[in-house]
Amino acid sequence: MQGPSLAVDSPERFEDMVAKAVQECQNGLPDRVLRLATALSWPVLRDRIADYARRTDALCTVRGDGLELRVPRAAVTVERREAAVLVSCRRTAPTPQRFAELPAPDDAVEVWQLAELLTGLLPGAGDVLAREEEALATDALKHASWLVATLACDVLNRAGTPAVPQFVRDHGPGPDSALGGEPGGPGPDRGHGDFTEADGTFTEVWEARISVDEYALFEAVHPAYAVQMVELGRMVRAHCPAPPDRVLDVGSGPGLPTVMLAEMFPDARIDAVEPSRAAFPHLLRNVAGHAITAYNAGITDFTGRRDYPVSVSVGASHHLDTRLFLRGLRRHTAPGGLIVVADEMIAPFASVPERTRGIIDHHFVYIDQALAHVREDDLPPAERRRLRALLDPGRRTPEGLRSLLAETRQNRFLHAGDDSPWQRVRFCVLELEALVAGVDYDVERKTYVENFRALAEDEGLVFLEHRRVHATVGARDLDAGTHVVALRNPGRCL
């Protein structure tokens, strides 16, 4: 349990406290949480623990206002809080075997170098980028790589500039899109298809609850979207004995993560599986020019090969029956092959009200992060009204969500030539759609990390490692946020 704050007045003392927590859990204590009061700057503390990690052969990952250390049998997260640092350590299973990390593919060296540089710049709340760092991130917004441009967007937003990648500003809605309209006109009511209210049954069609056309345009401003892709790529490089020549991408949606995957591994042939008829035209359009073949099918009825050395999925598992999703992944992954799943998960729950509260809090953190630095005066009039509604705390009750969604979904025309970050507001309507669908447990069916791991092991998969790459609610690595999980298919395919 977390006790009172302990005063720390030197980097050496801080290291001693972290090392003690690591050793306590490594030697048998289930968990240890320390709150350390200190006036020392975060860069000083971060560098001290990074040096400790090097000296003790610990795996260290730095992310903005926190870092994570992993050693055999123990994992510790160190998170900066106001005038204090929270150290959370827990005992873990044996550290998975990692191969010597594969080098970046020759044709992706620049992408990987920029990706690692930008993820290292991700600041915590209130941090300010150095002038040269801000200039680098601003230039990267225009990079041809969607991964690099999306990372730059995240870096700048967390530092106080509500950026939008250039490819998002340039990316039109596509020839079959229902988006359009002119300011002052009614505008389309949906991105694609007809919105379906929950009726107590499962809606199997994604586009019945989510505006797919808008999703295709604005998903890149989702907080930490590219961060999860970098972590997914790291896990592929860490757990594969050789560069993959084929990759299965399950639930590709309109194709943003699939393109990023191709940018990181340009020598691999990627088969993208997407069941949504609304998302599939966007997928075809976005993957053109890459070594990607798209299939309009779900993982449970996909009839393709069953020997992929690597299978991945980004943001799709919570739209499906998780057990059948995992079974399909195992079916199509070669014995000994790697499976990496990146997705949003919430904190553990034991009742419907607890799950509902967790879903609401989780999604509104993403909304608040996306809108944190958007100035109302910079937006077109329709987006100003939408912004005020989204930020109104009185509308965030379970009873008020549907009226808020109905209001914010109106008049969604595009603002061609407008340089304001209006795309961030529109992304938040998508997030609200997902929230309401999640409360209904319809199309959006989120679980929590421990349960996802248990379901994977029930399907015969071997757990390798897990990272929460972006936190929404809770201090633990197992609480709500964006997560990446690596699994191994140990033997015969089903």
Coordinates of C-alpha atoms in Angstrom, one line a residue:
M1 CA 0.0 0.0 0.0
Q2 CA 1.0 3.6 -0.6
G3 CA 2.1 5.3 2.6
P4 CA 2.9 8.9 3.4
S5 CA 5.4 10.8 1.3
L6 CA 9.1 10.3 1.9
A7 CA 11.4 13.2 1.4
V8 CA 14.2 12.8 -1.2
D9 CA 16.9 15.5 -1.4
S10 CA 19.5 14.0 -3.7
P11 CA 19.6 11.9 -6.9
E12 CA 21.6 9.3 -4.9
R13 CA 18.8 8.9 -2.3
F14 CA 16.2 8.7 -5.1
E15 CA 18.1 5.9 -6.8
D16 CA 18.4 4.0 -3.4
M17 CA 14.7 4.2 -2.9
V18 CA 13.9 2.9 -6.4
A19 CA 16.5 0.1 -6.1
K20 CA 15.1 -0.9 -2.8
A21 CA 11.6 -1.2 -4.2
V22 CA 12.9 -3.3 -7.2
Q23 CA 14.8 -5.7 -4.9
E24 CA 11.9 -6.1 -2.5
C25 CA 9.6 -7.2 -5.3
Q26 CA 12.4 -9.2 -7.0
N27 CA 12.9 -11.1 -3.8
G28 CA 9.2 -12.0 -3.1
L29 CA 7.1 -8.9 -2.1
P30 CA 4.0 -8.8 -4.4
D31 CA 4.1 -5.0 -4.7
R32 CA 5.5 -1.8 -3.3
V33 CA 4.3 1.8 -3.9
L34 CA 6.3 4.8 -2.7
R35 CA 5.4 8.5 -2.9
L36 CA 8.6 10.5 -2.8
A37 CA 8.5 14.2 -2.2
T38 CA 11.3 16.1 -3.9
A39 CA 12.2 19.4 -5.3
L40 CA 14.7 17.8 -7.8
S41 CA 13.9 18.3 -11.5
W42 CA 12.5 15.4 -13.5
P43 CA 15.4 15.4 -16.0
V44 CA 17.8 14.9 -13.1
L45 CA 15.8 12.0 -11.6
R46 CA 15.1 10.5 -15.0
D47 CA 18.8 10.4 -16.0
R48 CA 19.8 9.0 -12.6
I49 CA 17.4 6.0 -13.0
A50 CA 18.4 5.5 -16.6
D51 CA 22.0 5.3 -15.5
Y52 CA 20.9 2.8 -12.7
A53 CA 19.2 0.7 -15.4
R54 CA 22.4 0.6 -17.5
R55 CA 24.5 -0.4 -14.5
T56 CA 22.1 -3.2 -13.4
D57 CA 21.2 -4.5 -16.9
A58 CA 17.5 -3.5 -16.5
L59 CA 15.3 -2.8 -19.5
C60 CA 14.4 0.9 -19.3
T61 CA 11.8 2.7 -21.3
V62 CA 11.4 6.5 -21.0
R63 CA 8.0 8.0 -21.8
G64 CA 7.4 11.7 -21.2
D65 CA 6.8 12.2 -17.5
G66 CA 7.6 8.6 -16.5
L67 CA 9.7 5.6 -17.1
E68 CA 9.6 1.9 -16.7
L69 CA 12.2 -0.6 -15.5
R70 CA 12.1 -4.3 -16.0
V71 CA 14.3 -6.9 -14.4
P72 CA 13.7 -10.7 -13.9
R73 CA 10.8 -11.0 -11.5
A74 CA 10.1 -7.3 -11.1
A75 CA 8.8 -4.3 -12.9
V76 CA 8.7 -0.7 -11.7
T77 CA 7.1 2.4 -13.1
V78 CA 8.3 5.9 -12.0
E79 CA 5.9 8.7 -12.7
R80 CA 6.3 12.4 -12.0
R81 CA 3.5 14.0 -10.0
E82 CA 3.2 17.6 -8.7
A83 CA 6.1 18.1 -6.3
A84 CA 6.5 14.3 -6.0
V85 CA 7.4 11.1 -7.8
L86 CA 5.3 7.9 -7.6
V87 CA 7.2 4.7 -7.6
S88 CA 5.1 1.6 -8.3
C89 CA 6.8 -1.8 -8.2
R90 CA 5.3 -5.3 -8.6
R91 CA 6.6 -8.8 -8.8
T92 CA 6.3 -10.3 -12.3
A93 CA 6.6 -13.6 -14.1
P94 CA 10.1 -14.6 -15.5
T95 CA 11.4 -12.1 -18.1
P96 CA 10.6 -13.4 -21.6
Q97 CA 13.4 -14.4 -23.9
R98 CA 14.4 -11.7 -26.3
F99 CA 16.5 -12.2 -29.3
A100 CA 19.3 -9.8 -30.1
E101 CA 17.2 -6.9 -31.4
L102 CA 17.0 -6.9 -35.2
P103 CA 18.5 -3.8 -36.9
A104 CA 16.1 -1.4 -38.6
P105 CA 15.5 -2.5 -42.3
D106 CA 17.8 -0.6 -44.7
D107 CA 14.9 1.2 -46.3
A108 CA 13.5 2.2 -43.0
V109 CA 16.5 3.5 -41.2
E110 CA 15.4 7.2 -41.4
V111 CA 11.9 6.3 -40.2
W112 CA 13.2 4.4 -37.2
Q113 CA 15.7 7.0 -36.3
L114 CA 13.1 9.8 -36.4
A115 CA 10.6 7.6 -34.5
E116 CA 13.0 6.9 -31.7
L117 CA 14.1 10.5 -31.5
L118 CA 10.5 11.8 -31.4
T119 CA 9.3 9.3 -28.8
G120 CA 12.2 10.4 -26.7
L121 CA 11.0 14.0 -26.9
L122 CA 7.5 13.1 -25.7
P123 CA 7.1 15.5 -22.8
G124 CA 5.1 15.4 -19.7
A125 CA 2.3 17.9 -18.8
G126 CA 3.8 21.3 -18.6
D127 CA 7.2 20.4 -20.1
V128 CA 8.5 22.8 -22.7
L129 CA 10.5 21.7 -25.8
A130 CA 13.8 23.3 -26.5
R131 CA 13.7 25.5 -29.6
E132 CA 15.6 23.0 -31.8
E133 CA 13.3 20.2 -30.6
E134 CA 10.2 22.1 -31.4
A135 CA 11.6 23.0 -34.8
L136 CA 12.4 19.3 -35.5
A137 CA 8.9 18.2 -34.5
T138 CA 7.3 21.0 -36.5
D139 CA 9.2 20.0 -39.6
A140 CA 8.3 16.3 -39.0
L141 CA 4.6 17.2 -39.3
K142 CA 5.2 17.4 -43.0
H143 CA 7.2 14.2 -43.3
A144 CA 6.1 11.7 -45.9
S145 CA 6.0 9.0 -43.3
W146 CA 2.6 8.8 -41.6
L147 CA 4.3 7.3 -38.5
V148 CA 6.8 10.2 -38.2
A149 CA 4.2 12.9 -38.9
T150 CA 1.8 11.4 -36.3
L151 CA 4.5 11.1 -33.7
A152 CA 5.4 14.8 -34.3
C153 CA 1.8 15.7 -33.8
D154 CA 1.7 14.0 -30.4
V155 CA 5.0 15.5 -29.3
L156 CA 3.8 19.0 -30.1
N157 CA 0.4 18.6 -28.6
R158 CA 1.8 17.4 -25.3
A159 CA 4.1 20.4 -25.3
G160 CA 1.2 22.8 -25.8
T161 CA 0.7 23.2 -29.5
P162 CA -2.4 21.5 -30.9
A163 CA -0.8 20.2 -34.0
V164 CA -2.3 18.3 -36.9
P165 CA -0.1 16.2 -39.3
Q166 CA 0.1 17.6 -42.8
F167 CA -1.1 14.4 -44.4
V168 CA -4.3 14.7 -42.4
R169 CA -4.8 18.3 -43.6
D170 CA -4.2 17.1 -47.2
H171 CA -6.1 13.9 -47.0
G172 CA -9.5 14.2 -48.7
P173 CA -12.5 12.1 -47.7
G174 CA -12.4 9.8 -50.8
P175 CA -14.7 9.3 -53.8
D176 CA -17.4 7.3 -52.0
S177 CA -17.5 9.4 -48.8
A178 CA -20.7 10.9 -47.5
L179 CA -18.7 13.8 -46.0
G180 CA -19.0 17.2 -47.5
G181 CA -21.4 20.1 -47.1
E182 CA -20.8 23.8 -46.9
P183 CA -20.6 26.0 -43.8
G184 CA -24.1 27.2 -42.9
G185 CA -25.7 24.2 -44.5
P186 CA -27.0 21.1 -42.8
G187 CA -23.9 19.0 -43.5
P188 CA -24.0 15.2 -43.4
D189 CA -25.3 13.5 -40.3
R190 CA -22.9 10.6 -40.6
G191 CA -19.6 9.7 -42.1
H192 CA -21.1 6.5 -43.6
G193 CA -24.2 4.5 -43.0
D194 CA -27.0 4.9 -40.6
F195 CA -26.5 5.3 -36.8
T196 CA -28.0 2.4 -34.9
E197 CA -29.1 2.8 -31.3
A198 CA -28.4 0.0 -28.9
D199 CA -31.3 -2.5 -28.5
G200 CA -29.7 -4.9 -26.0
T201 CA -28.1 -7.1 -28.6
F202 CA -24.6 -7.0 -30.2
T203 CA -24.3 -4.8 -33.3
E204 CA -21.8 -6.7 -35.5
V205 CA -21.3 -3.9 -38.0
W206 CA -18.7 -1.3 -36.9
E207 CA -20.0 1.5 -39.1
A208 CA -23.4 1.2 -37.4
R209 CA -22.0 3.0 -34.4
I210 CA -18.8 4.8 -35.6
S211 CA -18.5 7.3 -38.4
V212 CA -16.0 5.5 -40.5
D213 CA -15.4 8.2 -43.0
E214 CA -14.4 10.6 -40.3
Y215 CA -12.4 7.9 -38.5
A216 CA -10.4 7.6 -41.7
L217 CA -9.6 11.3 -41.7
F218 CA -9.0 12.2 -38.1
E219 CA -7.8 9.1 -36.2
A220 CA -4.1 10.2 -36.5
V221 CA -4.7 12.9 -33.9
H222 CA -5.6 10.3 -31.3
P223 CA -3.2 10.7 -28.4
A224 CA -0.4 8.1 -28.6
Y225 CA -1.6 6.5 -31.8
A226 CA 1.9 6.3 -33.3
V227 CA 3.5 5.6 -30.0
Q228 CA 1.7 2.3 -29.9
M229 CA 3.0 1.5 -33.4
V230 CA 6.6 2.2 -32.4
E231 CA 6.3 -0.1 -29.4
L232 CA 4.7 -2.8 -31.6
G233 CA 7.6 -2.5 -34.0
R234 CA 10.1 -2.7 -31.1
M235 CA 8.5 -5.9 -29.9
V236 CA 8.6 -7.4 -33.4
R237 CA 12.3 -6.6 -33.6
A238 CA 12.9 -7.9 -30.1
H239 CA 11.0 -11.2 -30.4
C240 CA 11.7 -12.3 -33.9
P241 CA 14.8 -14.3 -34.8
A242 CA 14.9 -12.9 -38.3
P243 CA 13.1 -10.0 -40.2
P244 CA 9.6 -11.1 -41.1
D245 CA 8.9 -11.6 -44.8
R246 CA 5.1 -11.8 -44.3
V247 CA 2.9 -10.1 -41.7
L248 CA -0.8 -10.5 -41.1
D249 CA -2.6 -7.3 -40.0
V250 CA -6.0 -8.1 -38.4
G251 CA -8.7 -5.4 -38.3
S252 CA -6.8 -2.9 -40.4
G253 CA -9.7 -0.4 -40.5
P254 CA -9.1 2.4 -42.9
G255 CA -5.4 1.5 -43.0
L256 CA -3.5 4.1 -40.9
P257 CA -1.7 1.5 -38.7
T258 CA -1.2 -0.8 -41.7
V259 CA 0.7 2.0 -43.6
M260 CA 2.8 2.7 -40.5
L261 CA 3.6 -1.0 -40.2
A262 CA 4.7 -1.0 -43.8
E263 CA 6.9 2.1 -43.2
M264 CA 8.7 0.3 -40.3
F265 CA 9.1 -3.0 -42.2
P266 CA 9.2 -2.2 -45.9
D267 CA 10.6 -5.6 -46.9
A268 CA 7.7 -7.5 -45.5
R269 CA 4.6 -8.4 -47.5
I270 CA 1.6 -7.4 -45.4
D271 CA -1.9 -9.0 -45.7
A272 CA -4.5 -6.7 -44.3
V273 CA -7.8 -8.2 -43.1
E274 CA -10.7 -5.9 -42.6
P275 CA -14.4 -6.9 -42.5
S276 CA -16.1 -3.5 -42.6
R277 CA -17.6 -2.6 -46.0
A278 CA -17.4 1.1 -45.1
A279 CA -13.7 1.0 -44.0
F280 CA -12.5 -1.3 -46.9
P281 CA -12.6 1.4 -49.6
H282 CA -10.5 3.7 -47.4
L283 CA -8.1 0.8 -46.8
L284 CA -7.6 0.1 -50.5
R285 CA -7.0 3.8 -51.1
N286 CA -4.5 4.3 -48.3
V287 CA -2.4 1.2 -48.9
A288 CA -1.9 1.8 -52.6
G289 CA 1.8 1.9 -53.4
H290 CA 2.8 -0.3 -50.4
A291 CA 3.5 -4.0 -50.4
I292 CA 0.1 -4.6 -48.9
T293 CA -2.8 -6.9 -50.0
A294 CA -6.2 -6.1 -48.5
Y295 CA -8.9 -8.7 -47.8
N296 CA -12.5 -7.7 -47.1
A297 CA -13.0 -10.4 -44.4
G298 CA -13.0 -10.9 -40.7
I299 CA -10.4 -13.0 -38.8
T300 CA -12.9 -15.7 -38.0
D301 CA -13.7 -16.3 -41.7
F302 CA -10.4 -15.4 -43.3
T303 CA -9.2 -18.3 -45.5
G304 CA -5.7 -17.2 -46.1
R305 CA -2.4 -18.9 -45.2
R306 CA -1.7 -20.3 -41.7
D307 CA 2.0 -19.8 -41.4
Y308 CA 2.6 -16.0 -40.9
P309 CA 5.7 -15.6 -38.8
V310 CA 4.2 -12.4 -37.4
S311 CA 0.6 -11.4 -36.9
V312 CA -0.4 -8.0 -35.5
S313 CA -3.6 -6.1 -34.7
V314 CA -4.0 -2.5 -33.7
G315 CA -7.2 -1.1 -32.1
A316 CA -9.4 -4.0 -33.3
S317 CA -9.6 -6.6 -30.5
H318 CA -12.2 -4.6 -28.5
H319 CA -14.5 -4.6 -31.5
L320 CA -14.7 -8.4 -31.6
D321 CA -15.4 -11.4 -29.4
T322 CA -11.9 -11.4 -27.8
R323 CA -11.7 -15.2 -27.5
L324 CA -12.5 -15.8 -31.1
F325 CA -10.2 -12.9 -32.2
L326 CA -7.3 -14.6 -30.3
R327 CA -8.2 -18.0 -31.7
G328 CA -8.2 -16.6 -35.3
L329 CA -4.8 -15.0 -34.7
R330 CA -3.4 -18.3 -33.5
R331 CA -4.9 -20.2 -36.4
H332 CA -3.1 -18.0 -38.9
T333 CA 0.2 -17.7 -37.1
A334 CA 3.0 -20.2 -37.7
P335 CA 4.1 -22.4 -34.8
G336 CA 6.7 -20.4 -32.9
G337 CA 5.4 -17.2 -34.5
L338 CA 4.9 -13.9 -32.9
I339 CA 1.5 -12.1 -32.2
V340 CA 1.5 -8.5 -31.1
V341 CA -1.8 -6.7 -30.2
A342 CA -2.0 -3.0 -29.5
D343 CA -5.3 -1.7 -28.2
E344 CA -7.1 0.4 -25.6
M345 CA -8.0 -1.4 -22.4
I346 CA -9.6 -0.2 -19.2
A347 CA -9.0 -0.8 -15.5
P348 CA -10.3 -4.1 -14.0
F349 CA -14.0 -4.1 -13.2
A350 CA -16.4 -6.4 -11.4
S351 CA -19.8 -4.9 -12.3
V352 CA -21.6 -3.1 -15.1
P353 CA -21.6 0.3 -13.2
E354 CA -17.9 -0.1 -12.5
R355 CA -17.2 -1.0 -16.2
T356 CA -19.4 1.9 -17.3
R357 CA -17.5 4.4 -15.1
G358 CA -14.2 3.1 -16.3
I359 CA -15.2 3.4 -20.0
I360 CA -16.5 7.0 -19.5
D361 CA -13.4 8.1 -17.6
H362 CA -11.0 6.5 -20.0
H363 CA -12.5 8.1 -23.1
F364 CA -12.8 11.5 -21.6
V365 CA -9.1 11.5 -20.8
Y366 CA -8.4 11.0 -24.5
I367 CA -10.8 13.8 -25.3
D368 CA -9.3 16.2 -22.8
Q369 CA -5.8 15.4 -24.0
A370 CA -6.7 16.0 -27.6
L371 CA -8.4 19.3 -26.8
A372 CA -6.1 20.5 -24.1
H373 CA -4.5 23.3 -26.1
V374 CA -7.2 24.0 -28.7
R375 CA -8.3 27.7 -28.5
E376 CA -12.0 28.3 -29.2
D377 CA -11.3 31.6 -31.0
D378 CA -9.1 29.8 -33.6
L379 CA -11.9 27.5 -34.7
P380 CA -14.6 27.8 -37.3
P381 CA -18.0 28.7 -35.7
A382 CA -19.5 25.1 -35.9
E383 CA -16.4 23.7 -34.2
R384 CA -16.5 26.3 -31.5
R385 CA -20.0 25.2 -30.5
R386 CA -18.8 21.6 -30.7
L387 CA -15.8 22.3 -28.5
R388 CA -17.9 24.0 -25.8
A389 CA -20.3 21.1 -25.7
L390 CA -17.4 18.5 -25.4
L391 CA -15.7 20.4 -22.6
D392 CA -18.9 21.0 -20.6
P393 CA -18.5 18.9 -17.4
G394 CA -22.2 18.9 -16.8
R395 CA -22.7 16.9 -20.0
R396 CA -20.4 14.0 -18.9
T397 CA -22.8 12.0 -16.9
P398 CA -24.1 8.6 -18.0
E399 CA -27.6 10.3 -18.5
G400 CA -26.2 13.2 -20.5
L401 CA -24.0 11.3 -23.0
R402 CA -26.6 10.6 -25.7
S403 CA -27.8 14.1 -25.9
L404 CA -24.2 15.3 -26.1
L405 CA -23.4 12.9 -28.9
A406 CA -26.6 13.8 -30.8
E407 CA -25.6 17.5 -30.6
T408 CA -21.9 17.1 -31.5
R409 CA -22.7 14.8 -34.5
Q410 CA -24.6 17.5 -36.3
N411 CA -23.3 19.7 -39.2
R412 CA -20.0 17.8 -39.7
F413 CA -18.9 19.5 -42.9
L414 CA -15.3 19.9 -43.8
H415 CA -13.4 23.2 -43.5
A416 CA -11.2 23.1 -46.6
G417 CA -8.3 25.6 -46.3
D418 CA -8.8 26.3 -42.6
D419 CA -5.5 26.1 -40.8
S420 CA -6.9 25.8 -37.3
P421 CA -6.8 22.4 -35.5
W422 CA -10.5 21.7 -36.1
Q423 CA -9.6 18.1 -36.9
R424 CA -8.9 17.6 -33.2
V425 CA -12.5 18.6 -32.3
R426 CA -13.9 16.2 -34.9
F427 CA -11.7 13.3 -33.6
C428 CA -13.3 13.9 -30.2
V429 CA -16.8 13.3 -31.7
L430 CA -15.4 9.9 -32.8
E431 CA -14.2 9.3 -29.3
L432 CA -17.6 10.1 -28.0
E433 CA -19.2 7.7 -30.4
A434 CA -16.9 5.0 -29.1
L435 CA -17.7 6.0 -25.5
V436 CA -21.4 5.6 -26.0
A437 CA -21.0 2.4 -27.9
G438 CA -18.7 1.2 -25.1
V439 CA -21.3 2.0 -22.4
D440 CA -23.8 -0.1 -24.4
Y441 CA -21.0 -2.7 -24.8
D442 CA -22.0 -2.7 -28.5
V443 CA -19.2 -2.7 -31.1
E444 CA -16.9 -1.4 -28.4
R445 CA -16.3 -4.3 -26.0
K446 CA -13.2 -3.3 -23.9
T447 CA -11.6 -5.6 -21.4
Y448 CA -8.7 -5.2 -19.0
V449 CA -5.1 -6.4 -19.4
E450 CA -5.2 -9.3 -16.9
N451 CA -8.3 -10.7 -18.5
F452 CA -6.9 -10.3 -22.0
R453 CA -3.8 -12.2 -21.0
A454 CA -5.9 -15.0 -19.4
L455 CA -8.1 -15.3 -22.5
A456 CA -4.9 -15.5 -24.6
E457 CA -3.5 -18.3 -22.4
D458 CA -6.8 -20.1 -22.5
E459 CA -6.4 -20.2 -26.3
G460 CA -2.9 -21.8 -26.0
L461 CA -0.9 -18.6 -26.5
V462 CA 2.2 -17.8 -24.5
F463 CA 2.5 -14.4 -22.9
L464 CA 5.8 -12.6 -23.6
E465 CA 5.5 -9.1 -22.5
H466 CA 3.2 -6.1 -22.0
R467 CA 3.5 -2.3 -22.0
R468 CA 1.1 0.5 -21.2
V469 CA 2.4 3.0 -23.6
H470 CA -0.1 5.7 -22.7
A471 CA -2.0 6.1 -19.5
T472 CA -5.5 7.4 -19.2
V473 CA -6.8 6.4 -15.7
G474 CA -4.8 4.9 -12.8
A475 CA -1.1 4.7 -11.8
R476 CA -0.5 1.0 -12.5
D477 CA 0.8 -0.4 -15.7
L478 CA -2.3 -2.6 -15.7
D479 CA -4.7 0.3 -15.5
A480 CA -6.5 2.0 -18.3
G481 CA -4.8 3.3 -21.4
T482 CA -3.2 2.2 -24.6
H483 CA -1.5 -1.2 -24.3
V484 CA 0.7 -3.4 -26.4
V485 CA 0.9 -7.1 -25.7
A486 CA 3.3 -9.7 -27.2
L487 CA 2.3 -13.4 -27.4
R488 CA 3.9 -16.5 -28.9
N489 CA 2.1 -19.3 -30.7
P490 CA 3.9 -22.2 -29.2
G491 CA 3.0 -25.1 -31.4
R492 CA 0.5 -26.7 -33.7
C493 CA -2.1 -24.2 -35.2
L494 CA -5.7 -24.9 -34.6

